[in-house]
Amino acid sequence: MRKAKKVQDSYVIMTELVLPNDTNTLHNLMGGRMMHWMDIVSAISAQKHSNRIVVTASVDNVSFKESIRLGNVVTLEAKVTRAFNSSMEVHIVVYAEDIPSGRKVMSNQAFFTFVAVDQLGNPIDVPEAVPETEEEVKLYDGALRRRQLRLVLAGRMKPSEAKELKSIFEIKEDAQGIG
């Protein structure tokens, strides 16, 4: 039986100040810098969960809901949502805060996947993730569908094998009286 760890034990907060070298010519945070910060905070979260070296395996869609401006304080929060054999899905939420105005907004959200590896770079088993809160359970429950979608899109799983994804469409078809 695999060891288990609470999702909350992988929780990480990272704070950055947006400086001129982080911005584009419009004084907005560059997307590449944001992804860099997201990769760091989520890797730390995955390492806390697995107690191993981790490598980034995939990044889901990263889109800006709100622009992040020069001088904003950026807070990144990450935690493992689910662990599979050697891989872990990490959810990242990014907030931008303009301290002088008191305005704080959620600007980004994404899921990154990491694989734990040994000293030779070979995948190694990780502990199960145990969700406790309602939000953690919701993210945990959706993780298998997101994983199957990633694998199908990467060509590593046949769509016909993605049972969790198929169940979504069967439910929708039945609900509409189509199935």
PDB file of C-alpha atoms in Angstrom:
ATOM      1  CA  MET A   1       0.000   0.000   0.000  1.00  0.00           C
ATOM      2  CA  ARG A   2       1.301   3.445  -0.973  1.00  0.00           C
ATOM      3  CA  LYS A   3       2.078   6.044   1.616  1.00  0.00           C
ATOM      4  CA  ALA A   4      -0.464   8.894   1.754  1.00  0.00           C
ATOM      5  CA  LYS A   5      -0.078  12.607   2.476  1.00  0.00           C
ATOM      6  CA  LYS A   6      -2.637  15.334   2.970  1.00  0.00           C
ATOM      7  CA  VAL A   7      -3.100  17.751   0.068  1.00  0.00           C
ATOM      8  CA  GLN A   8      -2.699  20.637   2.522  1.00  0.00           C
ATOM      9  CA  ASP A   9       0.852  19.467   3.311  1.00  0.00           C
ATOM     10  CA  SER A  10       1.898  20.407  -0.238  1.00  0.00           C
ATOM     11  CA  TYR A  11       0.547  23.971  -0.005  1.00  0.00           C
ATOM     12  CA  VAL A  12       3.047  26.674  -1.019  1.00  0.00           C
ATOM     13  CA  ILE A  13       2.757  30.466  -1.199  1.00  0.00           C
ATOM     14  CA  MET A  14       5.291  32.500  -3.176  1.00  0.00           C
ATOM     15  CA  THR A  15       5.296  36.296  -3.435  1.00  0.00           C
ATOM     16  CA  GLU A  16       7.002  38.413  -6.095  1.00  0.00           C
ATOM     17  CA  LEU A  17       7.169  42.136  -6.843  1.00  0.00           C
ATOM     18  CA  VAL A  18       6.773  43.081 -10.523  1.00  0.00           C
ATOM     19  CA  LEU A  19       9.865  45.096 -11.438  1.00  0.00           C
ATOM     20  CA  PRO A  20      10.719  46.872 -14.728  1.00  0.00           C
ATOM     21  CA  ASN A  21      12.764  43.931 -16.042  1.00  0.00           C
ATOM     22  CA  ASP A  22       9.667  41.682 -15.603  1.00  0.00           C
ATOM     23  CA  THR A  23       7.449  43.777 -17.889  1.00  0.00           C
ATOM     24  CA  ASN A  24       6.806  44.407 -21.556  1.00  0.00           C
ATOM     25  CA  THR A  25       6.739  47.867 -23.188  1.00  0.00           C
ATOM     26  CA  LEU A  26       3.178  48.414 -21.881  1.00  0.00           C
ATOM     27  CA  HIS A  27       4.408  47.865 -18.290  1.00  0.00           C
ATOM     28  CA  ASN A  28       2.485  44.585 -17.960  1.00  0.00           C
ATOM     29  CA  LEU A  29       4.073  41.436 -16.560  1.00  0.00           C
ATOM     30  CA  MET A  30       5.441  39.269 -19.372  1.00  0.00           C
ATOM     31  CA  GLY A  31       3.710  35.912 -19.734  1.00  0.00           C
ATOM     32  CA  GLY A  32       7.000  34.044 -19.792  1.00  0.00           C
ATOM     33  CA  ARG A  33       7.981  35.501 -16.421  1.00  0.00           C
ATOM     34  CA  MET A  34       4.580  34.461 -15.010  1.00  0.00           C
ATOM     35  CA  MET A  35       5.040  30.912 -16.303  1.00  0.00           C
ATOM     36  CA  HIS A  36       8.535  30.840 -14.800  1.00  0.00           C
ATOM     37  CA  TRP A  37       7.142  31.782 -11.384  1.00  0.00           C
ATOM     38  CA  MET A  38       4.274  29.290 -11.754  1.00  0.00           C
ATOM     39  CA  ASP A  39       6.744  26.517 -12.592  1.00  0.00           C
ATOM     40  CA  ILE A  40       8.822  27.301  -9.509  1.00  0.00           C
ATOM     41  CA  VAL A  41       5.936  27.446  -7.019  1.00  0.00           C
ATOM     42  CA  SER A  42       4.327  24.283  -8.400  1.00  0.00           C
ATOM     43  CA  ALA A  43       7.642  22.383  -8.445  1.00  0.00           C
ATOM     44  CA  ILE A  44       8.163  23.243  -4.767  1.00  0.00           C
ATOM     45  CA  SER A  45       4.645  21.966  -4.021  1.00  0.00           C
ATOM     46  CA  ALA A  46       5.291  18.697  -5.889  1.00  0.00           C
ATOM     47  CA  GLN A  47       8.626  18.277  -4.093  1.00  0.00           C
ATOM     48  CA  LYS A  48       6.948  18.785  -0.710  1.00  0.00           C
ATOM     49  CA  HIS A  49       4.416  16.097  -1.572  1.00  0.00           C
ATOM     50  CA  SER A  50       6.858  13.549  -2.987  1.00  0.00           C
ATOM     51  CA  ASN A  51      10.053  14.376  -1.052  1.00  0.00           C
ATOM     52  CA  ARG A  52      11.799  13.820  -4.380  1.00  0.00           C
ATOM     53  CA  ILE A  53      13.341  15.668  -7.285  1.00  0.00           C
ATOM     54  CA  VAL A  54      10.570  16.549  -9.736  1.00  0.00           C
ATOM     55  CA  VAL A  55      10.488  17.501 -13.403  1.00  0.00           C
ATOM     56  CA  THR A  56       7.766  19.373 -15.263  1.00  0.00           C
ATOM     57  CA  ALA A  57       5.803  17.001 -17.505  1.00  0.00           C
ATOM     58  CA  SER A  58       3.010  19.252 -18.778  1.00  0.00           C
ATOM     59  CA  VAL A  59       1.397  22.650 -18.448  1.00  0.00           C
ATOM     60  CA  ASP A  60      -2.296  23.217 -19.050  1.00  0.00           C
ATOM     61  CA  ASN A  61      -3.725  26.369 -20.548  1.00  0.00           C
ATOM     62  CA  VAL A  62      -2.408  29.548 -18.910  1.00  0.00           C
ATOM     63  CA  SER A  63      -4.422  32.660 -19.741  1.00  0.00           C
ATOM     64  CA  PHE A  64      -4.502  36.096 -18.171  1.00  0.00           C
ATOM     65  CA  LYS A  65      -7.886  37.031 -16.726  1.00  0.00           C
ATOM     66  CA  GLU A  66      -6.450  40.355 -15.559  1.00  0.00           C
ATOM     67  CA  SER A  67      -3.236  42.066 -16.560  1.00  0.00           C
ATOM     68  CA  ILE A  68      -0.554  42.379 -13.919  1.00  0.00           C
ATOM     69  CA  ARG A  69       1.074  45.774 -13.814  1.00  0.00           C
ATOM     70  CA  LEU A  70       4.513  47.117 -12.924  1.00  0.00           C
ATOM     71  CA  GLY A  71       4.684  47.518  -9.154  1.00  0.00           C
ATOM     72  CA  ASN A  72       2.000  44.924  -8.405  1.00  0.00           C
ATOM     73  CA  VAL A  73       2.655  42.290  -5.772  1.00  0.00           C
ATOM     74  CA  VAL A  74       2.044  38.828  -7.212  1.00  0.00           C
ATOM     75  CA  THR A  75       1.044  35.980  -4.900  1.00  0.00           C
ATOM     76  CA  LEU A  76       1.172  32.442  -6.260  1.00  0.00           C
ATOM     77  CA  GLU A  77      -0.488  29.598  -4.361  1.00  0.00           C
ATOM     78  CA  ALA A  78       0.076  25.964  -5.301  1.00  0.00           C
ATOM     79  CA  LYS A  79      -0.915  22.552  -4.001  1.00  0.00           C
ATOM     80  CA  VAL A  80      -0.982  18.993  -5.281  1.00  0.00           C
ATOM     81  CA  THR A  81      -4.518  18.029  -6.296  1.00  0.00           C
ATOM     82  CA  ARG A  82      -3.904  14.338  -6.977  1.00  0.00           C
ATOM     83  CA  ALA A  83      -1.024  11.893  -7.267  1.00  0.00           C
ATOM     84  CA  PHE A  84      -0.937   8.978  -9.653  1.00  0.00           C
ATOM     85  CA  ASN A  85       2.004   6.534  -9.845  1.00  0.00           C
ATOM     86  CA  SER A  86       4.978   8.834 -10.313  1.00  0.00           C
ATOM     87  CA  SER A  87       3.120  11.947 -11.464  1.00  0.00           C
ATOM     88  CA  MET A  88       1.337  14.683  -9.554  1.00  0.00           C
ATOM     89  CA  GLU A  89      -1.079  17.338 -10.729  1.00  0.00           C
ATOM     90  CA  VAL A  90      -0.539  20.737  -9.097  1.00  0.00           C
ATOM     91  CA  HIS A  91      -3.107  23.546  -9.130  1.00  0.00           C
ATOM     92  CA  ILE A  92      -1.755  27.105  -9.142  1.00  0.00           C
ATOM     93  CA  VAL A  93      -3.771  30.252  -8.455  1.00  0.00           C
ATOM     94  CA  VAL A  94      -2.170  33.661  -9.050  1.00  0.00           C
ATOM     95  CA  TYR A  95      -3.288  36.931  -7.456  1.00  0.00           C
ATOM     96  CA  ALA A  96      -2.149  40.431  -8.368  1.00  0.00           C
ATOM     97  CA  GLU A  97      -2.342  43.169  -5.779  1.00  0.00           C
ATOM     98  CA  ASP A  98      -1.971  46.908  -6.185  1.00  0.00           C
ATOM     99  CA  ILE A  99      -1.116  47.766  -2.598  1.00  0.00           C
ATOM    100  CA  PRO A 100      -1.605  51.567  -2.815  1.00  0.00           C
ATOM    101  CA  SER A 101      -5.167  51.175  -4.150  1.00  0.00           C
ATOM    102  CA  GLY A 102      -5.990  48.077  -2.077  1.00  0.00           C
ATOM    103  CA  ARG A 103      -7.132  46.222  -5.240  1.00  0.00           C
ATOM    104  CA  LYS A 104      -6.438  42.486  -5.338  1.00  0.00           C
ATOM    105  CA  VAL A 105      -7.595  40.248  -8.200  1.00  0.00           C
ATOM    106  CA  MET A 106      -7.165  36.645  -9.252  1.00  0.00           C
ATOM    107  CA  SER A 107      -5.284  36.874 -12.533  1.00  0.00           C
ATOM    108  CA  ASN A 108      -4.350  33.297 -13.478  1.00  0.00           C
ATOM    109  CA  GLN A 109      -5.111  29.668 -12.738  1.00  0.00           C
ATOM    110  CA  ALA A 110      -3.484  26.581 -14.197  1.00  0.00           C
ATOM    111  CA  PHE A 111      -2.639  22.931 -13.669  1.00  0.00           C
ATOM    112  CA  PHE A 112       0.942  21.708 -14.029  1.00  0.00           C
ATOM    113  CA  THR A 113       1.956  18.045 -13.980  1.00  0.00           C
ATOM    114  CA  PHE A 114       5.219  16.861 -12.447  1.00  0.00           C
ATOM    115  CA  VAL A 115       6.966  13.500 -12.355  1.00  0.00           C
ATOM    116  CA  ALA A 116       9.079  12.483  -9.379  1.00  0.00           C
ATOM    117  CA  VAL A 117      12.423  10.999 -10.348  1.00  0.00           C
ATOM    118  CA  ASP A 118      15.301   9.249  -8.606  1.00  0.00           C
ATOM    119  CA  GLN A 119      18.945  10.339  -8.802  1.00  0.00           C
ATOM    120  CA  LEU A 120      19.278   8.740 -12.251  1.00  0.00           C
ATOM    121  CA  GLY A 121      16.206  10.502 -13.623  1.00  0.00           C
ATOM    122  CA  ASN A 122      13.957   7.433 -13.558  1.00  0.00           C
ATOM    123  CA  PRO A 123      10.304   7.893 -12.501  1.00  0.00           C
ATOM    124  CA  ILE A 124       9.628   6.865  -8.925  1.00  0.00           C
ATOM    125  CA  ASP A 125       6.391   6.257  -7.002  1.00  0.00           C
ATOM    126  CA  VAL A 126       4.877   9.105  -5.018  1.00  0.00           C
ATOM    127  CA  PRO A 127       2.504   9.108  -2.034  1.00  0.00           C
ATOM    128  CA  GLU A 128      -1.234   9.305  -2.624  1.00  0.00           C
ATOM    129  CA  ALA A 129      -2.806  12.743  -2.139  1.00  0.00           C
ATOM    130  CA  VAL A 130      -5.566  12.829   0.468  1.00  0.00           C
ATOM    131  CA  PRO A 131      -8.058  15.671  -0.026  1.00  0.00           C
ATOM    132  CA  GLU A 132      -9.854  16.994   3.060  1.00  0.00           C
ATOM    133  CA  THR A 133     -11.730  20.189   2.204  1.00  0.00           C
ATOM    134  CA  GLU A 134     -14.639  20.492  -0.219  1.00  0.00           C
ATOM    135  CA  GLU A 135     -12.427  22.379  -2.703  1.00  0.00           C
ATOM    136  CA  GLU A 136      -9.654  19.763  -2.435  1.00  0.00           C
ATOM    137  CA  VAL A 137     -12.164  16.955  -3.080  1.00  0.00           C
ATOM    138  CA  LYS A 138     -13.567  18.779  -6.133  1.00  0.00           C
ATOM    139  CA  LEU A 139     -10.075  19.280  -7.602  1.00  0.00           C
ATOM    140  CA  TYR A 140      -9.142  15.674  -6.762  1.00  0.00           C
ATOM    141  CA  ASP A 141     -12.280  14.315  -8.463  1.00  0.00           C
ATOM    142  CA  GLY A 142     -11.618  16.287 -11.657  1.00  0.00           C
ATOM    143  CA  ALA A 143      -7.929  15.366 -11.841  1.00  0.00           C
ATOM    144  CA  LEU A 144      -8.416  11.991 -13.531  1.00  0.00           C
ATOM    145  CA  ARG A 145     -10.460  13.590 -16.350  1.00  0.00           C
ATOM    146  CA  ARG A 146      -7.837  16.303 -16.799  1.00  0.00           C
ATOM    147  CA  ARG A 147      -5.092  13.654 -16.840  1.00  0.00           C
ATOM    148  CA  GLN A 148      -6.880  11.583 -19.461  1.00  0.00           C
ATOM    149  CA  LEU A 149      -7.432  14.683 -21.603  1.00  0.00           C
ATOM    150  CA  ARG A 150      -3.702  15.536 -21.384  1.00  0.00           C
ATOM    151  CA  LEU A 151      -2.745  11.984 -22.357  1.00  0.00           C
ATOM    152  CA  VAL A 152      -5.189  11.901 -25.289  1.00  0.00           C
ATOM    153  CA  LEU A 153      -3.967  15.279 -26.575  1.00  0.00           C
ATOM    154  CA  ALA A 154      -0.348  14.123 -26.241  1.00  0.00           C
ATOM    155  CA  GLY A 155      -1.107  10.954 -28.202  1.00  0.00           C
ATOM    156  CA  ARG A 156      -0.235   8.743 -25.237  1.00  0.00           C
ATOM    157  CA  MET A 157      -3.785   7.430 -24.737  1.00  0.00           C
ATOM    158  CA  LYS A 158      -6.423   6.445 -27.259  1.00  0.00           C
ATOM    159  CA  PRO A 159      -9.671   8.429 -26.893  1.00  0.00           C
ATOM    160  CA  SER A 160     -11.550   5.121 -26.589  1.00  0.00           C
ATOM    161  CA  GLU A 161      -9.489   4.312 -23.445  1.00  0.00           C
ATOM    162  CA  ALA A 162     -10.361   7.596 -21.703  1.00  0.00           C
ATOM    163  CA  LYS A 163     -13.256   6.221 -19.674  1.00  0.00           C
ATOM    164  CA  GLU A 164     -13.627   9.255 -17.402  1.00  0.00           C
ATOM    165  CA  LEU A 165     -13.848  11.579 -20.413  1.00  0.00           C
ATOM    166  CA  LYS A 166     -16.331   9.286 -22.163  1.00  0.00           C
ATOM    167  CA  SER A 167     -18.564   9.266 -19.071  1.00  0.00           C
ATOM    168  CA  ILE A 168     -18.913  13.062 -19.242  1.00  0.00           C
ATOM    169  CA  PHE A 169     -20.227  12.905 -22.789  1.00  0.00           C
ATOM    170  CA  GLU A 170     -22.531   9.957 -22.073  1.00  0.00           C
ATOM    171  CA  ILE A 171     -24.111  11.830 -19.179  1.00  0.00           C
ATOM    172  CA  LYS A 172     -24.643  14.934 -21.307  1.00  0.00           C
ATOM    173  CA  GLU A 173     -26.141  12.902 -24.147  1.00  0.00           C
ATOM    174  CA  ASP A 174     -28.532  11.110 -21.766  1.00  0.00           C
ATOM    175  CA  ALA A 175     -29.534  14.374 -20.103  1.00  0.00           C
ATOM    176  CA  GLN A 176     -30.473  15.844 -23.484  1.00  0.00           C
ATOM    177  CA  GLY A 177     -32.405  12.735 -24.499  1.00  0.00           C
ATOM    178  CA  ILE A 178     -29.866  11.941 -27.235  1.00  0.00           C
ATOM    179  CA  GLY A 179     -28.279   8.820 -25.740  1.00  0.00           C
TER     180      GLY A 179
END
